[in-house]
mmCIF file of C-alpha atoms and ligand atoms in Angstrom:
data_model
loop_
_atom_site.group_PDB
_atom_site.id
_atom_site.type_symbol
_atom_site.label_atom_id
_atom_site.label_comp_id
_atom_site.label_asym_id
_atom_site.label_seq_id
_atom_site.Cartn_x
_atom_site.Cartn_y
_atom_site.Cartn_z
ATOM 1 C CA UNK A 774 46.696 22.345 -7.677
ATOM 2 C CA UNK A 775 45.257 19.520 -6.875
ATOM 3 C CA UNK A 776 47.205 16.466 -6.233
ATOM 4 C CA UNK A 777 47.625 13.792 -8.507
ATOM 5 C CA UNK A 778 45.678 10.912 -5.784
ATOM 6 C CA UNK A 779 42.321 12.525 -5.967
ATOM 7 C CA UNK A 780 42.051 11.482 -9.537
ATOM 8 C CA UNK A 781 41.186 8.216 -7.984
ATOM 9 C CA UNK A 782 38.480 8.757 -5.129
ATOM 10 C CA UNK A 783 35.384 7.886 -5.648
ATOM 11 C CA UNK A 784 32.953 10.632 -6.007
ATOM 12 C CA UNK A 785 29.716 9.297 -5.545
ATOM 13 C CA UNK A 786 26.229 10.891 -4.083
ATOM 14 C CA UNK A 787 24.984 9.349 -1.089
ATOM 15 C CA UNK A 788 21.696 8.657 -0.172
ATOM 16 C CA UNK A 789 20.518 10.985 2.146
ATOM 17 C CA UNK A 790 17.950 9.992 4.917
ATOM 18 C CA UNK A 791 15.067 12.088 7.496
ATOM 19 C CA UNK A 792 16.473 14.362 9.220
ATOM 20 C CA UNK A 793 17.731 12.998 12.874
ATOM 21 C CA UNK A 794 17.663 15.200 15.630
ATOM 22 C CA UNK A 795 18.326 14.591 19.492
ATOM 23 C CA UNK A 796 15.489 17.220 20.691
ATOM 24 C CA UNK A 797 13.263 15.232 23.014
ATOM 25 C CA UNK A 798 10.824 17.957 22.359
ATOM 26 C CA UNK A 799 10.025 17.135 18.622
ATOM 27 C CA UNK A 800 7.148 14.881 17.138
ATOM 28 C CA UNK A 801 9.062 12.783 14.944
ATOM 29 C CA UNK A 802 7.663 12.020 11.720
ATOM 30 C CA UNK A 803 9.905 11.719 9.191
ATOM 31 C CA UNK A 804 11.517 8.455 8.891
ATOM 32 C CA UNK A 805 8.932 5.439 9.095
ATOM 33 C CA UNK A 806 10.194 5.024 12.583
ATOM 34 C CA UNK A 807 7.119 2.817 14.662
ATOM 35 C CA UNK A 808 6.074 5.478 17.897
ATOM 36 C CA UNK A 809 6.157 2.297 20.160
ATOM 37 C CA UNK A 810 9.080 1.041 21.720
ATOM 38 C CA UNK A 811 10.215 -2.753 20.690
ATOM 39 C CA UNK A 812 8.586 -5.755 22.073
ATOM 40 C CA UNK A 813 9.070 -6.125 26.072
ATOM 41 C CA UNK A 814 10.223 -9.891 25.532
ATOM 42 C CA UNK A 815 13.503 -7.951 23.769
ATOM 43 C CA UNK A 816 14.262 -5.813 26.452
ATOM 44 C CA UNK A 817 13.862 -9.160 28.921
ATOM 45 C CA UNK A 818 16.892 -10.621 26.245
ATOM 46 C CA UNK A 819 18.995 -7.411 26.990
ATOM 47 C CA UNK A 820 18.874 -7.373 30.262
ATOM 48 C CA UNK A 821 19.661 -10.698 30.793
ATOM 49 C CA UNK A 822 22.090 -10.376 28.080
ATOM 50 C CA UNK A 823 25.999 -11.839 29.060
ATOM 51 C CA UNK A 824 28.417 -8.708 27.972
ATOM 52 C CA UNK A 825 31.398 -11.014 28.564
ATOM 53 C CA UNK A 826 29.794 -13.207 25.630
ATOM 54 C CA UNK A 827 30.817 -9.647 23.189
ATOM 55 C CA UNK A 828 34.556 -11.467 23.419
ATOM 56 C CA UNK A 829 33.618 -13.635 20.426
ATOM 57 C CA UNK A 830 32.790 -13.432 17.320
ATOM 58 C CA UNK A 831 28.427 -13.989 16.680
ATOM 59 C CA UNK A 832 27.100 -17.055 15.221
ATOM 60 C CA UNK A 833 28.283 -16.421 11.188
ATOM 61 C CA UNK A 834 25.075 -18.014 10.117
ATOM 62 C CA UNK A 835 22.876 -15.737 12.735
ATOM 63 C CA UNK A 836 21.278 -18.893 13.156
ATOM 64 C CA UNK A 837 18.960 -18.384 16.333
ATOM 65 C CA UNK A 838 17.538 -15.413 14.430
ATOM 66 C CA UNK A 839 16.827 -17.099 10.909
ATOM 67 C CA UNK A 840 15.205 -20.186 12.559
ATOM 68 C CA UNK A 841 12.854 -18.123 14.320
ATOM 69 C CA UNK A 842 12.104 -16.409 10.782
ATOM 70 C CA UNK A 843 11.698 -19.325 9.060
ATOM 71 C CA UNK A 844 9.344 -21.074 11.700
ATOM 72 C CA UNK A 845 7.745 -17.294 11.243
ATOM 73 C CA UNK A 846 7.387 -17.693 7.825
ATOM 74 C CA UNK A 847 6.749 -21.192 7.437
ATOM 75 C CA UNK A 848 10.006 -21.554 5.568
ATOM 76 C CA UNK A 849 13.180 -23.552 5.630
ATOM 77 C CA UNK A 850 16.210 -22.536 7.166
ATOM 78 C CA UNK A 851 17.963 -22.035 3.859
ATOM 79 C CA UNK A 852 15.656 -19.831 2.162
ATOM 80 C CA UNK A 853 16.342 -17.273 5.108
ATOM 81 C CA UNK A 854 19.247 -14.430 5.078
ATOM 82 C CA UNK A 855 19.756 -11.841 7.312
ATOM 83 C CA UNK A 856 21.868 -8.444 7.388
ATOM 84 C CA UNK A 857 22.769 -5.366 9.294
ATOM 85 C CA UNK A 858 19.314 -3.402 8.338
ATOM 86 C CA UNK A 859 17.233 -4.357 5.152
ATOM 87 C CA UNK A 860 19.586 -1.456 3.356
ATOM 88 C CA UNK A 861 22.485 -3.742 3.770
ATOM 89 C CA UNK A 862 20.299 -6.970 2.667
ATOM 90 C CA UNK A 863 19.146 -5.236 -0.677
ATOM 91 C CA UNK A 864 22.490 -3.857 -1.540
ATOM 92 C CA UNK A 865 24.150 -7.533 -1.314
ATOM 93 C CA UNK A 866 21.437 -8.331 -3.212
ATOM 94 C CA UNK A 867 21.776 -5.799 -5.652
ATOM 95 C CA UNK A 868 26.006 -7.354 -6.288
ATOM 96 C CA UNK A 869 24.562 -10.549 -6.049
ATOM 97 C CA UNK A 870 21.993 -10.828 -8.238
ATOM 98 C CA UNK A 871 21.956 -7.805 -10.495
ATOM 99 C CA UNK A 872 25.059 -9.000 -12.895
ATOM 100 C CA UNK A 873 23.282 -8.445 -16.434
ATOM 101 C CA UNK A 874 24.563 -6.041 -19.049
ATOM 102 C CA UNK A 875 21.148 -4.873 -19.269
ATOM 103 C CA UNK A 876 19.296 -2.430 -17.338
ATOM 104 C CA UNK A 877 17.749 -3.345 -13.763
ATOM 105 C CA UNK A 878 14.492 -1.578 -13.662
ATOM 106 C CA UNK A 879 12.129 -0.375 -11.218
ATOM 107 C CA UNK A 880 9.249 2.343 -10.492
ATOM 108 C CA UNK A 881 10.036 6.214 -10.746
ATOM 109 C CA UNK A 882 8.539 7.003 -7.403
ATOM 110 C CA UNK A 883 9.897 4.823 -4.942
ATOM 111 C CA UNK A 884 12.975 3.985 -3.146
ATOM 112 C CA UNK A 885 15.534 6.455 -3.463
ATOM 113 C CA UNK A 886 18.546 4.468 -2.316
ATOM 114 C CA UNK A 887 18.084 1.801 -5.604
ATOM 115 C CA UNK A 888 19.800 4.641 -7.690
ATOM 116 C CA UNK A 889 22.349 5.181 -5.305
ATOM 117 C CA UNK A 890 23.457 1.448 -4.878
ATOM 118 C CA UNK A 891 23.442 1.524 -8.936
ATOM 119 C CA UNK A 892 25.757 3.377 -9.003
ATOM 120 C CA UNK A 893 28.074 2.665 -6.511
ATOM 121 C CA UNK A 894 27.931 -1.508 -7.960
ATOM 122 C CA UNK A 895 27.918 0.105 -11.792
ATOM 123 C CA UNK A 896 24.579 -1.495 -12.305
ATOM 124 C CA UNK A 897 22.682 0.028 -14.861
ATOM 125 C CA UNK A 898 19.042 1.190 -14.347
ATOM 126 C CA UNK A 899 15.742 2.155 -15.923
ATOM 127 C CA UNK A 900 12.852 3.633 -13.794
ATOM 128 C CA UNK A 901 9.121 3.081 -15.139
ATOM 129 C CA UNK A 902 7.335 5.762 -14.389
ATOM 130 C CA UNK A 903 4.072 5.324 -11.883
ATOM 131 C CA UNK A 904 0.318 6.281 -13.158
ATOM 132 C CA UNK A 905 -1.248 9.428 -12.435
ATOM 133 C CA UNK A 906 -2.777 7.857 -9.471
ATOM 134 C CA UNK A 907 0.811 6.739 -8.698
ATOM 135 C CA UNK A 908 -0.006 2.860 -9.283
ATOM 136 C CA UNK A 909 3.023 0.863 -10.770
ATOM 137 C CA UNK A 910 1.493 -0.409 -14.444
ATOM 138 C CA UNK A 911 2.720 -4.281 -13.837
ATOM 139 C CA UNK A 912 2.476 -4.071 -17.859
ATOM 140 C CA UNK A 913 5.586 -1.666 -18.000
ATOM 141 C CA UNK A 914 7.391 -4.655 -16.453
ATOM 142 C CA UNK A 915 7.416 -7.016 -19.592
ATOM 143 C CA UNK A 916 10.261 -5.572 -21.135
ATOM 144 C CA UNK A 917 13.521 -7.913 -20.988
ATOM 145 C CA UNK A 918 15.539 -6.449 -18.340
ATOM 146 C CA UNK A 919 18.367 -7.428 -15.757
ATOM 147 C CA UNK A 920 16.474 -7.686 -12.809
ATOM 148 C CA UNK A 921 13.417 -5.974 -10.954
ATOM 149 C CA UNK A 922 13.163 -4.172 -7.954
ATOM 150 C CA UNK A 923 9.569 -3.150 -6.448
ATOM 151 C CA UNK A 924 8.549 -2.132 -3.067
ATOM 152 C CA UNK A 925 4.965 -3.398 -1.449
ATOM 153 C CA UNK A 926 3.623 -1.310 -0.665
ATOM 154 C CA UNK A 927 5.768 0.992 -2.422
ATOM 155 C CA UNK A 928 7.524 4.318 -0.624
ATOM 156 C CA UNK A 929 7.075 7.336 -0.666
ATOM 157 C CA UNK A 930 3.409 6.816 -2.303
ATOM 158 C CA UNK A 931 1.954 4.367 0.819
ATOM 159 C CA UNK A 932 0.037 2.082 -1.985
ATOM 160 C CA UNK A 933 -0.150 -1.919 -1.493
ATOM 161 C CA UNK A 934 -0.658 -4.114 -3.835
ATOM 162 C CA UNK A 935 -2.102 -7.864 -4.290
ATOM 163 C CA UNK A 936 -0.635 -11.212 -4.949
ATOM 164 C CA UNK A 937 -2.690 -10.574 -9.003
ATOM 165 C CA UNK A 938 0.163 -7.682 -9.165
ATOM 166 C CA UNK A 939 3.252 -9.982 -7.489
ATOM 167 C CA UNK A 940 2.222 -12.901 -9.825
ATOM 168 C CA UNK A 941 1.951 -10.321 -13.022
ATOM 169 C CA UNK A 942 5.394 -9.136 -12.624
ATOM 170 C CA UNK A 943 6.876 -12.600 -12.171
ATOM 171 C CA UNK A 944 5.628 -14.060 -14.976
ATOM 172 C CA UNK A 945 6.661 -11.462 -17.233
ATOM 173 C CA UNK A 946 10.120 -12.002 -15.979
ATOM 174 C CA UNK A 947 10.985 -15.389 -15.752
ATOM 175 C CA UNK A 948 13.993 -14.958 -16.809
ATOM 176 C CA UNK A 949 15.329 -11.785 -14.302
ATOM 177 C CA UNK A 950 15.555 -11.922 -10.494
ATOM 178 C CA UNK A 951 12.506 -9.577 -8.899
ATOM 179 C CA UNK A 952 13.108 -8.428 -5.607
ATOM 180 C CA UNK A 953 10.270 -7.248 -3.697
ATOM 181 C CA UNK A 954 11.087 -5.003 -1.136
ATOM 182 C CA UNK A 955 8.274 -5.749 1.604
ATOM 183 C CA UNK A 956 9.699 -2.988 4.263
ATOM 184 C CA UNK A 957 6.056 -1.852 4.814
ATOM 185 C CA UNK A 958 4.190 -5.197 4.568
ATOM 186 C CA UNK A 959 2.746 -5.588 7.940
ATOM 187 C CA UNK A 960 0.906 -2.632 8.237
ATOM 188 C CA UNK A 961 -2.323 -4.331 6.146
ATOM 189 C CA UNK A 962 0.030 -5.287 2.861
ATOM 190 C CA UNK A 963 0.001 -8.642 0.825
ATOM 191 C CA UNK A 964 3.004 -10.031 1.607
ATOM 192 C CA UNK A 965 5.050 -12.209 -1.283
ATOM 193 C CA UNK A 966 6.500 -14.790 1.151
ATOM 194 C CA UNK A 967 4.024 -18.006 -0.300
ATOM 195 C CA UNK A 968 4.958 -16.997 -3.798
ATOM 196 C CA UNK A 969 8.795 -18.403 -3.514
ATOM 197 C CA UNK A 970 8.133 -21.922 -3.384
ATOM 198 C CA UNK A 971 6.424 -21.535 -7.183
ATOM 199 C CA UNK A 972 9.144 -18.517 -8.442
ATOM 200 C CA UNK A 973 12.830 -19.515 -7.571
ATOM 201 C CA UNK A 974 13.776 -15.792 -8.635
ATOM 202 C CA UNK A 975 11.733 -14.476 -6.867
ATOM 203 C CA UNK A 976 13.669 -12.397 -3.408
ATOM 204 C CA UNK A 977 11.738 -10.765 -0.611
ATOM 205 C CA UNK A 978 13.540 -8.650 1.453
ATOM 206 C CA UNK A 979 12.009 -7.532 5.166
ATOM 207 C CA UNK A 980 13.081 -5.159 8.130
ATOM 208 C CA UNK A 981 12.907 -4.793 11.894
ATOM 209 C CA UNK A 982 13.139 -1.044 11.410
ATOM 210 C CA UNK A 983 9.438 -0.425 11.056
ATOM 211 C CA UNK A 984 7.193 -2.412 12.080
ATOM 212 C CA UNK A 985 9.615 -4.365 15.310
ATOM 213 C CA UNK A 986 10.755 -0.973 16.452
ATOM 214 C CA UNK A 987 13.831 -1.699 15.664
ATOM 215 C CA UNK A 988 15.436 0.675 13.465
ATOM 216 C CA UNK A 989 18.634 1.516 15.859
ATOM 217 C CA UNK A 990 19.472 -2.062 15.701
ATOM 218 C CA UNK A 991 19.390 -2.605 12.503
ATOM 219 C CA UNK A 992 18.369 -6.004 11.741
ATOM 220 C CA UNK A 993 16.811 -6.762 8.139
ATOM 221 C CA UNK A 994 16.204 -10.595 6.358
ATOM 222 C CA UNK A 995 15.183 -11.478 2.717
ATOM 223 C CA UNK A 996 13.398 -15.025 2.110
ATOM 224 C CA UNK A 997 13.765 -16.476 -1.264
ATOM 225 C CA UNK A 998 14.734 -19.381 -3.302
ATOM 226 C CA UNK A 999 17.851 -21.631 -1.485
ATOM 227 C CA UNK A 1000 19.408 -21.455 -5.173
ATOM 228 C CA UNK A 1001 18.973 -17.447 -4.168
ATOM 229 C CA UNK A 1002 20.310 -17.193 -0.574
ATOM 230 C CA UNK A 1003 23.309 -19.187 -1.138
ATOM 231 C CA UNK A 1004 24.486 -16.579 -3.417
ATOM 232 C CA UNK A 1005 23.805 -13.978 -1.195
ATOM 233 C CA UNK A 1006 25.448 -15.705 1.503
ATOM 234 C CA UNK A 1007 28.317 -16.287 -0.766
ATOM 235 C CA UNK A 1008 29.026 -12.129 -1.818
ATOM 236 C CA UNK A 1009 28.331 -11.365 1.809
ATOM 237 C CA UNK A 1010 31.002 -13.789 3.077
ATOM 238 C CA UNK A 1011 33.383 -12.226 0.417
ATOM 239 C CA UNK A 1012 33.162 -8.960 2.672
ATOM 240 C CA UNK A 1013 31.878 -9.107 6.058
ATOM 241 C CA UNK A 1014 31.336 -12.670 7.794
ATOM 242 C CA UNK A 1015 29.677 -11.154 10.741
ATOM 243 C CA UNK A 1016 27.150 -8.567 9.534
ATOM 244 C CA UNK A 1017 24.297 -9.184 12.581
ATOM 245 C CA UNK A 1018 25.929 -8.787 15.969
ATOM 246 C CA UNK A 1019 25.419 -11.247 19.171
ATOM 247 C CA UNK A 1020 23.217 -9.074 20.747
ATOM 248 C CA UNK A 1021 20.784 -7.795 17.372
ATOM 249 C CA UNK A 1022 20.266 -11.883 17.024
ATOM 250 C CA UNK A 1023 19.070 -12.387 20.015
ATOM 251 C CA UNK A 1024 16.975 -9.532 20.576
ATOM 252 C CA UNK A 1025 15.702 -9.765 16.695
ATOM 253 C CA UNK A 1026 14.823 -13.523 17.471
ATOM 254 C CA UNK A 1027 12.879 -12.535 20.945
ATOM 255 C CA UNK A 1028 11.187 -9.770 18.595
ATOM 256 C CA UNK A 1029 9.874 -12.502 16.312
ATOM 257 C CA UNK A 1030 8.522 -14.676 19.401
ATOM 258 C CA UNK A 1031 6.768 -12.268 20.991
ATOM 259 C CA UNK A 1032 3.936 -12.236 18.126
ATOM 260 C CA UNK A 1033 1.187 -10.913 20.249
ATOM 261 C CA UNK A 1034 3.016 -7.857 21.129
ATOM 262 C CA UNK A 1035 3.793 -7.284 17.142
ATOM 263 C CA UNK A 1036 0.593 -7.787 15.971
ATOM 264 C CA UNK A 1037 -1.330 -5.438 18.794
ATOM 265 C CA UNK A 1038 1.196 -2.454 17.489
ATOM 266 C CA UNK A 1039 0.655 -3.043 14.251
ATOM 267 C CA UNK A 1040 -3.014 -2.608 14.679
ATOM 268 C CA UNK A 1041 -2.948 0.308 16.765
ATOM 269 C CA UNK A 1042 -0.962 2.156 14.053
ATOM 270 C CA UNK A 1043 -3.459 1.062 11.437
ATOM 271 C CA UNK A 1044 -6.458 2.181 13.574
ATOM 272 C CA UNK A 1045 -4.277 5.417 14.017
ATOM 273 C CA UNK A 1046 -3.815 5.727 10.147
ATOM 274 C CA UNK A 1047 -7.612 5.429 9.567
ATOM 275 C CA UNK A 1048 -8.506 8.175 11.807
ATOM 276 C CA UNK A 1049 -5.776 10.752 10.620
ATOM 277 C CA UNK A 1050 -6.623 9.686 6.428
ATOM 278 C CA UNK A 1051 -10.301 10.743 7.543
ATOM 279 C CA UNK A 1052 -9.039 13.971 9.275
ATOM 280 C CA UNK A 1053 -6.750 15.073 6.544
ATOM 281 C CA UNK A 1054 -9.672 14.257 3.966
ATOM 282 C CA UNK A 1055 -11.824 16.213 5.947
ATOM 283 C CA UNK A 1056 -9.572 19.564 5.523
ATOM 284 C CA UNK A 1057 -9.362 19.070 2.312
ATOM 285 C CA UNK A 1058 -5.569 17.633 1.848
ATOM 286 C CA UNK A 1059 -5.584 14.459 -1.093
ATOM 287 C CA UNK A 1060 -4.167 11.414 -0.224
ATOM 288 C CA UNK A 1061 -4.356 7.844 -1.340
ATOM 289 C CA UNK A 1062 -5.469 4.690 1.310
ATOM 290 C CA UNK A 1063 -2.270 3.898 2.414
ATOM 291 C CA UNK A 1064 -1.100 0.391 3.055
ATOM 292 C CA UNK A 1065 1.693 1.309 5.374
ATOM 293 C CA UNK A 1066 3.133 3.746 8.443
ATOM 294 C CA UNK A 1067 2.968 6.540 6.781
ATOM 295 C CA UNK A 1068 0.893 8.652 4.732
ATOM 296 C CA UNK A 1069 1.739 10.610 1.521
ATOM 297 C CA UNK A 1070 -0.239 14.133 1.079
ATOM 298 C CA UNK A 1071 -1.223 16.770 -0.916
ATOM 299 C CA UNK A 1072 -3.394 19.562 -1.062
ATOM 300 C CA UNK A 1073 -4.804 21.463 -4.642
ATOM 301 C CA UNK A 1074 -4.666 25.139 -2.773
ATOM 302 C CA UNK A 1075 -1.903 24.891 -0.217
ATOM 303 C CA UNK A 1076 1.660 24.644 -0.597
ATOM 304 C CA UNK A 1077 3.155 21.485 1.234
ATOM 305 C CA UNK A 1078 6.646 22.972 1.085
ATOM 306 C CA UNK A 1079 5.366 25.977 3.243
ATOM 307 C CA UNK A 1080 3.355 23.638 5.528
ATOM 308 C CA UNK A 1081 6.515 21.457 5.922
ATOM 309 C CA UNK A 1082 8.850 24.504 7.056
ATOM 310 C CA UNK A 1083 6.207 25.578 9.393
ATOM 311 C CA UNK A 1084 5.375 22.245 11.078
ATOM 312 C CA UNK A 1085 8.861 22.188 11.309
ATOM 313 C CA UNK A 1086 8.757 25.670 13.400
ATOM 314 C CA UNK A 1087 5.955 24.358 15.727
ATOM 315 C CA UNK A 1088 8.588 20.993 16.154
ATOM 316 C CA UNK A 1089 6.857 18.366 14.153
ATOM 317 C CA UNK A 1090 9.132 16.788 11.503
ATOM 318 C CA UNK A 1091 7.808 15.355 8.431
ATOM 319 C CA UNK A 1092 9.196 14.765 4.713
ATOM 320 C CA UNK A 1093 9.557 16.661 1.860
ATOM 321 C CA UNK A 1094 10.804 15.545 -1.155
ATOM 322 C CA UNK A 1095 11.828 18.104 -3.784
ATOM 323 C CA UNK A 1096 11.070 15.959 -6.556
ATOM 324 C CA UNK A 1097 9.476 16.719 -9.921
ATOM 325 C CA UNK A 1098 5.665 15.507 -10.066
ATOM 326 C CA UNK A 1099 5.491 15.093 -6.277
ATOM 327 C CA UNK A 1100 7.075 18.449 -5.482
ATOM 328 C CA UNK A 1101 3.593 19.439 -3.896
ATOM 329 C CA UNK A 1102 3.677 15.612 -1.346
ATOM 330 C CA UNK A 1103 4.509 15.202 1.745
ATOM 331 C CA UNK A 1104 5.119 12.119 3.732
ATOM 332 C CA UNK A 1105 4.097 11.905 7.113
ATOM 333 C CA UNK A 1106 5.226 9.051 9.059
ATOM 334 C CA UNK A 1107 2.327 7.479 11.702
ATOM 335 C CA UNK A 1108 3.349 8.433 15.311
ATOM 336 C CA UNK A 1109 1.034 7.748 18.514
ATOM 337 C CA UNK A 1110 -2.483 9.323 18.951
ATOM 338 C CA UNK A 1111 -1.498 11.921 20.868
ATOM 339 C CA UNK A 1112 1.518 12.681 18.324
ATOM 340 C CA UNK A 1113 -1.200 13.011 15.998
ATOM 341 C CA UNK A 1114 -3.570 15.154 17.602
ATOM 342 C CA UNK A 1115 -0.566 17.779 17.996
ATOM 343 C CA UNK A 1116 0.239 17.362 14.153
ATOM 344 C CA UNK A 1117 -3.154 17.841 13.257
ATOM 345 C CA UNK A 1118 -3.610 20.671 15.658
ATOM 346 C CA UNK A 1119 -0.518 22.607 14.354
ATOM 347 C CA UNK A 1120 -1.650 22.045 10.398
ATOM 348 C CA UNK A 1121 -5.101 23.266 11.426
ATOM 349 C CA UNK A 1122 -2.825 26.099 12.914
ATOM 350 C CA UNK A 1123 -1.132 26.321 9.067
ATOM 351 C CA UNK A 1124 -4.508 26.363 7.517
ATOM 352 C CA UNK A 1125 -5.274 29.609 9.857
ATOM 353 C CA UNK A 1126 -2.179 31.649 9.250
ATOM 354 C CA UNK A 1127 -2.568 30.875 5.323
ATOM 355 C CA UNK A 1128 -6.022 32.523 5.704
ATOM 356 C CA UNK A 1129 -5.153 35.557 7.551
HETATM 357 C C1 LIG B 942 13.148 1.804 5.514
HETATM 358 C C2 LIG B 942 13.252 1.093 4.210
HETATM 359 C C3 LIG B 942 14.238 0.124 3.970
HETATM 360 C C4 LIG B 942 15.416 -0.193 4.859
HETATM 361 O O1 LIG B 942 15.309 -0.181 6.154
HETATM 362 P P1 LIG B 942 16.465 -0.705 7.108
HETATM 363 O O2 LIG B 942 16.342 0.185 8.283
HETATM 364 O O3 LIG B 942 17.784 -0.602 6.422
HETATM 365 O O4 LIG B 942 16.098 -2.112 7.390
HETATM 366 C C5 LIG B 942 14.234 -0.542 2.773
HETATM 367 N N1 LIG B 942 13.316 -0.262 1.826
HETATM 368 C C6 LIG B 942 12.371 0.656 2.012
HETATM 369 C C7 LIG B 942 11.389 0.907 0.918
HETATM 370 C C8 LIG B 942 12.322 1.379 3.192
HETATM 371 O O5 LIG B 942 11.426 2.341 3.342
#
C-alpha cells in the first residue's frame, strides 16, 4: 500500500531538454548551443581568476555584471536583473509578475517550459495558436488576459519579428505585463530593449547561453521598467540571494566587453545559416527565413522522424518534437561550416537510402 506521505509530493512533469551526450564524436545540434567557444577576453578572467575569493559569498546585486549590461544596453542600472540562466530569470518572472486570476497567454508553438512553470506557480494559461505559416496573429493578443509571454524570434519556428509587432502587442495590453523572451535576438532579430522607456510593463528577458557561448554557465538578464525589476529582485531575494556566482559575473561581464569578438560570431553563424537555408531549399526540404541559430524543417515527401533517427545513427543530433501540427519539423541547431557540411552530407545520404 502506499504510504500515507506520498499523498503530498508534488507530481509535476518536467520540462525536458536536447538530448546531452559526452561523445566527442557527435555533431551536436540539438540544443541552440553557439559551435564557438566563449569570448577569449573570458577565458583571460578565468585564468586570472582568485579561487581563494570562492570563500565569500558574490556581490548580491551581481553588480559588475549588470553595469556592463546596462552601459550595453544604454540603460540604467536599475532596469537590469540578472539570474542563473534566462530559465531561472523567466520563472521569477513568471511568480513575480503573473499574479492575475486570469489566464497568462502566449503562442501554441513556442517555448515549451512556459507550461511547465504554469504549473508548478498554479498560473493559469491560454496558448493562441500560430498561422499556417506559423506567424503569431498580434490580433489574438487583444483579449484581457493576466500577462503575455512571446519569444522574438520565437522557438521552435526560427521567425523574428519587428518593433510594428512588439508595439501591437503592447498596446493591446496596457493593462498586463508582456514579457518578451529575446533568447534568439542577436542572430539578425529586432530586439525590444528601446521600447521600455515608453511601456513600463513591458520585460525583456536575454541569455548568455546562445549567442555568448555560454550555456554551461548559465548566466541570463531581463531589462525592463525599475517599477518591474524591483519586484523581481524582491521574489528572488525571498529564495535565493545569490543566484549568479563570483566567477559567472565576472566572466559574463568580460563576455559583454569583448563586443568585437560577439559580434564576428554572430555573423559567422548568420552567414552559416544563409548557406545551409539555400542548401536545404535546394533538396527540396521547406523551411521559413529564420531569424535565429537554428533552423526549423520540413519536407512534403520525406518523413523527418525517420531522417531524425538516422542522422542520429550517422552521429548528428538534431530535434524532434512529437507535437501535433509540427509532427513532420525538425529543428536543427547552426553548428560550424564544417559541422554543416557533414549534416548535409549525411541527409543527402538519407535522401539516397529513401530512394533505394
Ligand atoms: C534557450 C532558451 C531560454 C533559456 O536559456 P538559458 O540557458 O536558461 O538562459 C529561454 N527561452 C528560450 C525561448 C530559449 O530557447
Amino acid at each position: 500500500m502506499e504510504k500515507l506521505w506520498t499523498e503530498n509530493l508534488r507530481d509535476i512533469e518536467p520540462y525536458v531538454p536536447g538530448e546531452q551526450s559526452s561523445d566527442k564524436d557527435i555533431i551536436k545540434l540539438n540544443a541552440n548551443e553557439n559551435p564557438y567557444p566563449p569570448s577569449p577576453e573570458s577565458l583571460e578572467v578565468m585564468k586570472k581568476f582568485d579561487i581563494a575569493e570562492l570563500r565569500k559569498y558574490p556581490n548580491a546585486n551581481s553588480t559588475p555584471l549588470k553595469a556592463a549590461l546596462a552601459d550595453y544596453y544604454n540603460v540604467d542600472i536599475k532596469n537590469v536583473f540578472v539570474g542563473n540562466g534566462s530559465d531561472d530569470v523567466i520563472a521569477i518572472a513568471f511568480q513575480a509578475l503573473f499574479n492575475s486570476e486570469l489566464p497568462i497567454v502566449y503562442p501554441d508553438l513556442t517555448y515549451s517550459f512556459y507550461p511547465v512553470w504554469c504549473r508548478l506557480f498554479n498560473i493559469p494559461f491560454k496558448t493562441y495558436p500560430v498561422n499556417h505559416d506559423f506567424r503569431i496573429n498580434p490580433d489574438d493578443y487583444r483579449e484581457k488576459n493576466g500577462g503575455v509571454v512571446i519569444p522574438n524570434p520565437n522557438a521552435p519556428t526560427s521567425i523574428g519579428e519587428g518593433l510594428d509587432f512588439v508595439r501591437k502587442i503592447m498596446d493591446y495590453n496596457r493593462d498586463s505585463v508582456v514579457i518578451i523572451d529575446e533568447a534568439y535576438v542577436d542572430f539578425g532579430g529586432i530586439s525590444s530593449i528601446p521600447l521600455i522607456s515608453e511601456y513600463e510593463n513591458l520585460l525583456v528577458t536575454g541569455t548568455f547561453s546562445k549567442s555568448r557561448s555560454l550555456a554551461g554557465l548559465r548566466i541570463g538578464f531581463a531589462i525592463g521598467s525599475e517599477r518591474l525589476v524591483s519586484v523581481l529582485e524582491a521574489v528572488k531575494n525571498s529564495y535565493n540571494s545569490y543566484t549568479v556566482d563570483s566567477l559567472s559575473i565576472e566572466i559574463g561581464r568580460a563576455s559583454v566587453l569583448d563586443d568585437e569578438y560577439f559580434k564576428e560570431t554572430c555573423r559567422k553563424i548568420i552567414n552559416t545559416r544563409q548557406h545551409v537555408t539555400e542548401e536545404l531549399r535546394a533538396l527540396g526540404f521547406v523551411l521559413p527565413d529564420s531569424s535565429a541559430n537554428f533552423l526549423f524543417v520540413t519536407h512534403d515527401k520525406l518523413s523527418m522522424k525517420e531522417m531524425f533517427e538516422y542522422l542520429k545513427e550517422k552521429k548528428v543530433f538534431i530535434r524532434y518534437f512529437d507535437v501535433p501540427r509540427i509532427d513532420n519539423y525538425v529543428r536543427i541547431t547552426i553548428g560550424t561550416d564544417d559541422e554543416m557540411d557533414v549534416l548535409l552530407k549525411e541527409i543527402r545520404g538519407y535522401i539516397d537510402y529513401v530512394k533505394a
